[in-house]
Coordinates of C-alpha atoms in Angstrom, one line a residue:
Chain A
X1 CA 17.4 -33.5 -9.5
X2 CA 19.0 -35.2 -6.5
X3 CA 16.6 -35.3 -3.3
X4 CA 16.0 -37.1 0.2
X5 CA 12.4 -37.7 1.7
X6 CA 11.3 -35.1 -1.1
X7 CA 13.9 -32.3 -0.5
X8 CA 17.0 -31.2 -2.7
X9 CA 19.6 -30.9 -0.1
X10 CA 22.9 -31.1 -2.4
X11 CA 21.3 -29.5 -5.0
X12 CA 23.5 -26.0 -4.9
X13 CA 26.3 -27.4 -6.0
X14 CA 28.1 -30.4 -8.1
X15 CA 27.8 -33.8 -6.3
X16 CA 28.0 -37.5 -6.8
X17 CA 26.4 -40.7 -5.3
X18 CA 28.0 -44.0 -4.9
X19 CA 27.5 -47.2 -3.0
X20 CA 29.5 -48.6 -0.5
X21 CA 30.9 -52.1 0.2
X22 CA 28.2 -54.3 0.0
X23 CA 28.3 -58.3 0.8
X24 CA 28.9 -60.0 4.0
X25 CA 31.0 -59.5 7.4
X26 CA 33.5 -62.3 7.7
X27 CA 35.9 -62.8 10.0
X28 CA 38.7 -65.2 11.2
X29 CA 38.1 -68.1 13.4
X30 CA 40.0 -68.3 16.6
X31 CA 40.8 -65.6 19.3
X32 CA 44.1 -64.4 20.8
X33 CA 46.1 -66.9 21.8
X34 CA 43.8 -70.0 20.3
X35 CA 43.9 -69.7 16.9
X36 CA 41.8 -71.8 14.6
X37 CA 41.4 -72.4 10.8
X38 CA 39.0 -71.1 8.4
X39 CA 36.8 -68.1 8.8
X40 CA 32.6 -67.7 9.7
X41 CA 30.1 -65.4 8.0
X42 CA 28.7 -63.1 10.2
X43 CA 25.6 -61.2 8.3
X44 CA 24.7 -59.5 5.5
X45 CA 26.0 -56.3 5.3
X46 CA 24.3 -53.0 5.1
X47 CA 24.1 -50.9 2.3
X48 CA 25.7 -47.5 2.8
X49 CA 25.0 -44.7 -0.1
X50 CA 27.2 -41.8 -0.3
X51 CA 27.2 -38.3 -1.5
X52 CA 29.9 -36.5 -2.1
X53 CA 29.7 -32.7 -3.1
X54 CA 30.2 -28.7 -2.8
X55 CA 27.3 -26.7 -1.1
X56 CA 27.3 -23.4 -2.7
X57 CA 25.9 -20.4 -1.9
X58 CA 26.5 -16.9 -2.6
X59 CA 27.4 -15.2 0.8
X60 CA 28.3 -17.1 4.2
X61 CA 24.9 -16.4 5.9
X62 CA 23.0 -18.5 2.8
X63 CA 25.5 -21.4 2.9
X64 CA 24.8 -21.5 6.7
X65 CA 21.1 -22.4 5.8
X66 CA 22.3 -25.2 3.1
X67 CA 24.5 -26.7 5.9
X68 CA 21.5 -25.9 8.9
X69 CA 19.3 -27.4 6.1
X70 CA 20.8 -30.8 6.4
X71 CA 22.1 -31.1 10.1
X72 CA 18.6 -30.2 10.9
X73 CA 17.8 -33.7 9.9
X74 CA 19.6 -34.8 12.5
X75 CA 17.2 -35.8 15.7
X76 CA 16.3 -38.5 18.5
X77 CA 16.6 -41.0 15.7
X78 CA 17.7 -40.9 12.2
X79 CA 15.3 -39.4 9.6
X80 CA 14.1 -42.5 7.1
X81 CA 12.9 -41.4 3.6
X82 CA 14.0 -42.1 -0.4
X83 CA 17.0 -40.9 -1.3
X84 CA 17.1 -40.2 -5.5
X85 CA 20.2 -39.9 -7.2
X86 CA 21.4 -37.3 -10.0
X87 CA 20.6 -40.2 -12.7
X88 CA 16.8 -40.7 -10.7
X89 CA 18.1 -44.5 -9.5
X90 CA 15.8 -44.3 -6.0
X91 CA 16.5 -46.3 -2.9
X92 CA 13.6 -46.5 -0.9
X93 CA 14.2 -46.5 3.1
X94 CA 17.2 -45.3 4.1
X95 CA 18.2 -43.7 6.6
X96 CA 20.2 -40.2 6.8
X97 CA 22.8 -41.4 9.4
X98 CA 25.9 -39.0 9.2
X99 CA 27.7 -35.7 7.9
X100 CA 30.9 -34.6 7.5
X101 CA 32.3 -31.3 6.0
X102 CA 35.7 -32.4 4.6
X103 CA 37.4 -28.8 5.1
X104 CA 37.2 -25.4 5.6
X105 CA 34.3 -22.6 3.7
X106 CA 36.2 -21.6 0.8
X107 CA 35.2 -18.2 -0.8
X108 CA 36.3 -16.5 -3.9
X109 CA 33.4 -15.5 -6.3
X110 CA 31.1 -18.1 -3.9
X111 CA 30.9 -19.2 -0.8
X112 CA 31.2 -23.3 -1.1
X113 CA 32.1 -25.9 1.2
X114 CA 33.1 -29.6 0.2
X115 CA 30.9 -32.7 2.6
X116 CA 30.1 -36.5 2.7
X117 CA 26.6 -37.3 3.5
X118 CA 26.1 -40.9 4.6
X119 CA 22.8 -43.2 4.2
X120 CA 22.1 -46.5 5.7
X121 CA 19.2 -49.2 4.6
X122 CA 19.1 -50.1 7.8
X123 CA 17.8 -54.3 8.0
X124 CA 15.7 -53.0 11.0
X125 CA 15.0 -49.5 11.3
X126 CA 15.9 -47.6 14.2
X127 CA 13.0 -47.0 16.8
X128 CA 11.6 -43.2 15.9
X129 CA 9.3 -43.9 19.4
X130 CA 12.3 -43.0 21.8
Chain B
X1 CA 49.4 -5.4 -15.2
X2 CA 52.4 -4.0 -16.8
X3 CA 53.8 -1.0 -16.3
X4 CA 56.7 0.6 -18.0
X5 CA 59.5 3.2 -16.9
X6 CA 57.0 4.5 -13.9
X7 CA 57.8 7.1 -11.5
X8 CA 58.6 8.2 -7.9
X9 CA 58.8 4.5 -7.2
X10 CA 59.0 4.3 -3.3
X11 CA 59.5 1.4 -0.8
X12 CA 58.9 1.6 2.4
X13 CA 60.1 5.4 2.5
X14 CA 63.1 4.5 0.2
X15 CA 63.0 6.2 -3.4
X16 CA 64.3 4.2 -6.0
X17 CA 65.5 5.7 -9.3
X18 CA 66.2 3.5 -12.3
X19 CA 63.1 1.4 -12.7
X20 CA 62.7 0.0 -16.1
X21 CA 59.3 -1.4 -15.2
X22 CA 57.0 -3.1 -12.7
X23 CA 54.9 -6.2 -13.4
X24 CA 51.8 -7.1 -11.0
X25 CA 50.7 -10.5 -11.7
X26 CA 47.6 -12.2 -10.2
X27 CA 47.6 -16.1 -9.8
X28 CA 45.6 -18.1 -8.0
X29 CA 46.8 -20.4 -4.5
X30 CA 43.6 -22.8 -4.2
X31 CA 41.1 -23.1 -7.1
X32 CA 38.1 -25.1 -6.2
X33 CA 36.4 -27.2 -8.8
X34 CA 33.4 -29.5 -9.6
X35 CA 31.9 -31.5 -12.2
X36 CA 28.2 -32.8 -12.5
X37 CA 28.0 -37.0 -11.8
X38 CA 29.0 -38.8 -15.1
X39 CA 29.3 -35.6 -17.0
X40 CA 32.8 -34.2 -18.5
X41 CA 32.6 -31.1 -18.3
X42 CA 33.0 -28.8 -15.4
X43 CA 30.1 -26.3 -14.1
X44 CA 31.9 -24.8 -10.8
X45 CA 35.4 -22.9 -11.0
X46 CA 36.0 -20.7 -8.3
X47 CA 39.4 -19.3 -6.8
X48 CA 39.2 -19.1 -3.5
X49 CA 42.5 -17.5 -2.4
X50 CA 45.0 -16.2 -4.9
X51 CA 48.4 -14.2 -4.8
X52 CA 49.4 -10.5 -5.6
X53 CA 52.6 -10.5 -7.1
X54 CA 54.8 -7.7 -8.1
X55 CA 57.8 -7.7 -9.8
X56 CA 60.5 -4.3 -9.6
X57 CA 62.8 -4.4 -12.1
X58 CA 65.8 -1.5 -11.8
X59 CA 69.0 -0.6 -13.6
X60 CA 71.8 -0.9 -11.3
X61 CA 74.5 2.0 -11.3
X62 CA 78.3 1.0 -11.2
X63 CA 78.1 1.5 -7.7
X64 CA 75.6 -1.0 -6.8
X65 CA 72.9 -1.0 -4.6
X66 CA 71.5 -2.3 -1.4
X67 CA 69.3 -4.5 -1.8
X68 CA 66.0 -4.5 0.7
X69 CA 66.1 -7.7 3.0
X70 CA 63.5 -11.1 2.5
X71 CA 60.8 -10.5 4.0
X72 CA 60.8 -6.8 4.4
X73 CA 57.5 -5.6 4.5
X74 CA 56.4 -2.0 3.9
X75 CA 54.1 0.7 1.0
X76 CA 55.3 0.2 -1.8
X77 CA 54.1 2.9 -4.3
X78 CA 54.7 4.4 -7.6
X79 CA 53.2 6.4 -10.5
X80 CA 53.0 5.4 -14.2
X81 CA 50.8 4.2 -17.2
X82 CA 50.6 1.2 -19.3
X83 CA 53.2 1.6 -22.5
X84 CA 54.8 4.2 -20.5
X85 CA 52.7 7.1 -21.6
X86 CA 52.0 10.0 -19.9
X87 CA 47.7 9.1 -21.1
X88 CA 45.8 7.6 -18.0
X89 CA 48.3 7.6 -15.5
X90 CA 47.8 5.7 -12.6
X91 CA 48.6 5.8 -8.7
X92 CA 49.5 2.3 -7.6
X93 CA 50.1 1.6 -4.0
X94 CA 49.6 -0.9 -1.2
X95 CA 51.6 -3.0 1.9
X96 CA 54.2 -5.5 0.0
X97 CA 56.8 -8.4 1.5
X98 CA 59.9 -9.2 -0.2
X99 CA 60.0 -12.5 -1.1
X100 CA 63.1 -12.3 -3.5
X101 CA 66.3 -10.3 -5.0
X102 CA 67.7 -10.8 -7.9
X103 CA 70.9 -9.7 -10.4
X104 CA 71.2 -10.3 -14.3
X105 CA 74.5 -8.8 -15.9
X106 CA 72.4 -8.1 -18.8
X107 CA 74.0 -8.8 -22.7
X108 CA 77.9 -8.8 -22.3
X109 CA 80.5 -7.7 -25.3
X110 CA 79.5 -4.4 -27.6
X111 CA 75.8 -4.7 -26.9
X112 CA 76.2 -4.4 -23.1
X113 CA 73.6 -3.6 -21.2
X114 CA 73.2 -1.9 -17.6
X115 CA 73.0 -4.7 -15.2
X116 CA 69.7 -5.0 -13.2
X117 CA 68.0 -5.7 -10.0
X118 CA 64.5 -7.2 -9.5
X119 CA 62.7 -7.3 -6.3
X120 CA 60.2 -9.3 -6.5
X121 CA 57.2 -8.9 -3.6
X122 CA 53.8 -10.0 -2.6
X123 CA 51.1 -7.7 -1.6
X124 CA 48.8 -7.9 1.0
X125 CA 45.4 -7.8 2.2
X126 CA 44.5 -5.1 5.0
X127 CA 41.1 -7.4 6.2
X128 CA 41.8 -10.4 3.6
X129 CA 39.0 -9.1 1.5
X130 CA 40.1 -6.1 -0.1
X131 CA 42.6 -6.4 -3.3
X132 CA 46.2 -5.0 -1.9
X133 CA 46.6 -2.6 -4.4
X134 CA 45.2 0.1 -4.7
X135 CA 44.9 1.7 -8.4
X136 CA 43.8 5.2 -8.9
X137 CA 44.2 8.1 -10.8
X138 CA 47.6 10.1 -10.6
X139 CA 47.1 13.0 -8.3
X140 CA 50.1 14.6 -9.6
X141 CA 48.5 14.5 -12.8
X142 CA 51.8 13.0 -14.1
X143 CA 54.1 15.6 -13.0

């Protein structure tokens, strides 16, 4: 069973974790209007997890509680904790930084409602003192 | 649902005589669906909006008929029972568009048939959560 910080969130309905891009930030050398050759590595770039899924509940008042159950994560800074995959791979530390519902409730014998939920390992992890 | 040779067919106040049969069909408009990570088989299948179809399928006399205009909206109701007998019959009614009109000749030469008419229609929803048709028993009891 998928959870973050100890608590199934996705767990109503069929959903999937993957990884974003992960590597470095390069870009070009040269600005407008002075070009130069060759191109300069920025950083190490972040590692974004993402899960993809249906909440689904079985009237519109109980789906209201899966979606209040996740957006209540959302506060003066992000909420840090393990996220655990379907398959139990764990990452440890990341941070629950953004979610989108990706269209409209649908109901026929459920309610359900399809969502991207974003995670960030953060290299230093936003202040939770402000 | 099939019903054949029904009775005191009526659209939107209009009798029509001569129906060989109407055909409600059900199909579904946006079916949602989701499989567990890596696994191949599917564990949620819902249909979340569908479409109430009904077909009117009437013998056409030599004279012809008028046919009701697209997008014509009105109750549409009639009286019958499955395989056309007079067991279980059934009162079928509910608001209906006309989506399309069409003619078939029928079998030409010494097996001619009558020509015929279908209208087809979709039926709809008074709040979006109730089925458009309504199905109970004849009142008439079949008279």
């Amino acid at each position: 069973m998928s959870s973050f910080d100890g608590e199934d969130l996705f767990g109503s309905g069929p959903h999937e974790f993957r990884q974003n891009t992960q590597g470095y930030l390069v870009v070009q050398n040269g600005t407008p209007g002075s070009p130069a050759p060759g191109s300069t590595v920025l950083g190490l770039l972040e590692l974004d997890v993402i899960v993809e899924g249906r909440l689904v509940a079985g009237s519109a008042a109980a789906l209201w509680d899966l979606r209040d159950a996740i957006t209540d994560l959302f506060g003066p800074s992000p909420t840090v904790g393990t996220l655990i995959g379907n398959d139990g791979r764990q990452w440890a530390s990341m941070s629950f930084i953004r979610y989108e519902e990706l269209g409209a409730v649908e109901h026929g014998r459920v309610y359900s409602i399809a969502y991207k939920a974003t995670f960030r390992e953060f290299q230093v992890v936003p202040n939770s003192d402000s | 649902m099939l019903v054949l040779n029904p009775t005191k067919v009526v659209f939107d106040g209009d009798a029509w005589d001569g129906v060989r049969a109407i055909v409600i069909d059900q199909e579904q408009e946006t079916l949602v669906e989701g499989w567990n990570e890596s696994q191949p088989y599917e564990v949620l299948v819902d249909v979340a909006r569908n479409r109430v179809r009904v077909k009117v399928v009437q013998e056409i006399g030599p004279e012809g008929l008028d046919s009701p205009a697209l997008s014509a909206e009105g109750l549409l109701e009639f009286h019958g029972s499955v395989g056309g007998s007079g067991a279980g019959r059934k009162r079928v009614r509910g608001t209906c568009v006309v989506v399309g009109v069409r003619h078939d000749l029928g079998p030409t030469g010494s097996g001619r048939g009558a020509p015929t008419r279908t209208v087809e229609f979709i039926a709809i929803s008074e709040d979006g959560a109730t089925h458009p048709l309504e199905i109970e028993a004849d009142p008439d009891g079949g008279v």
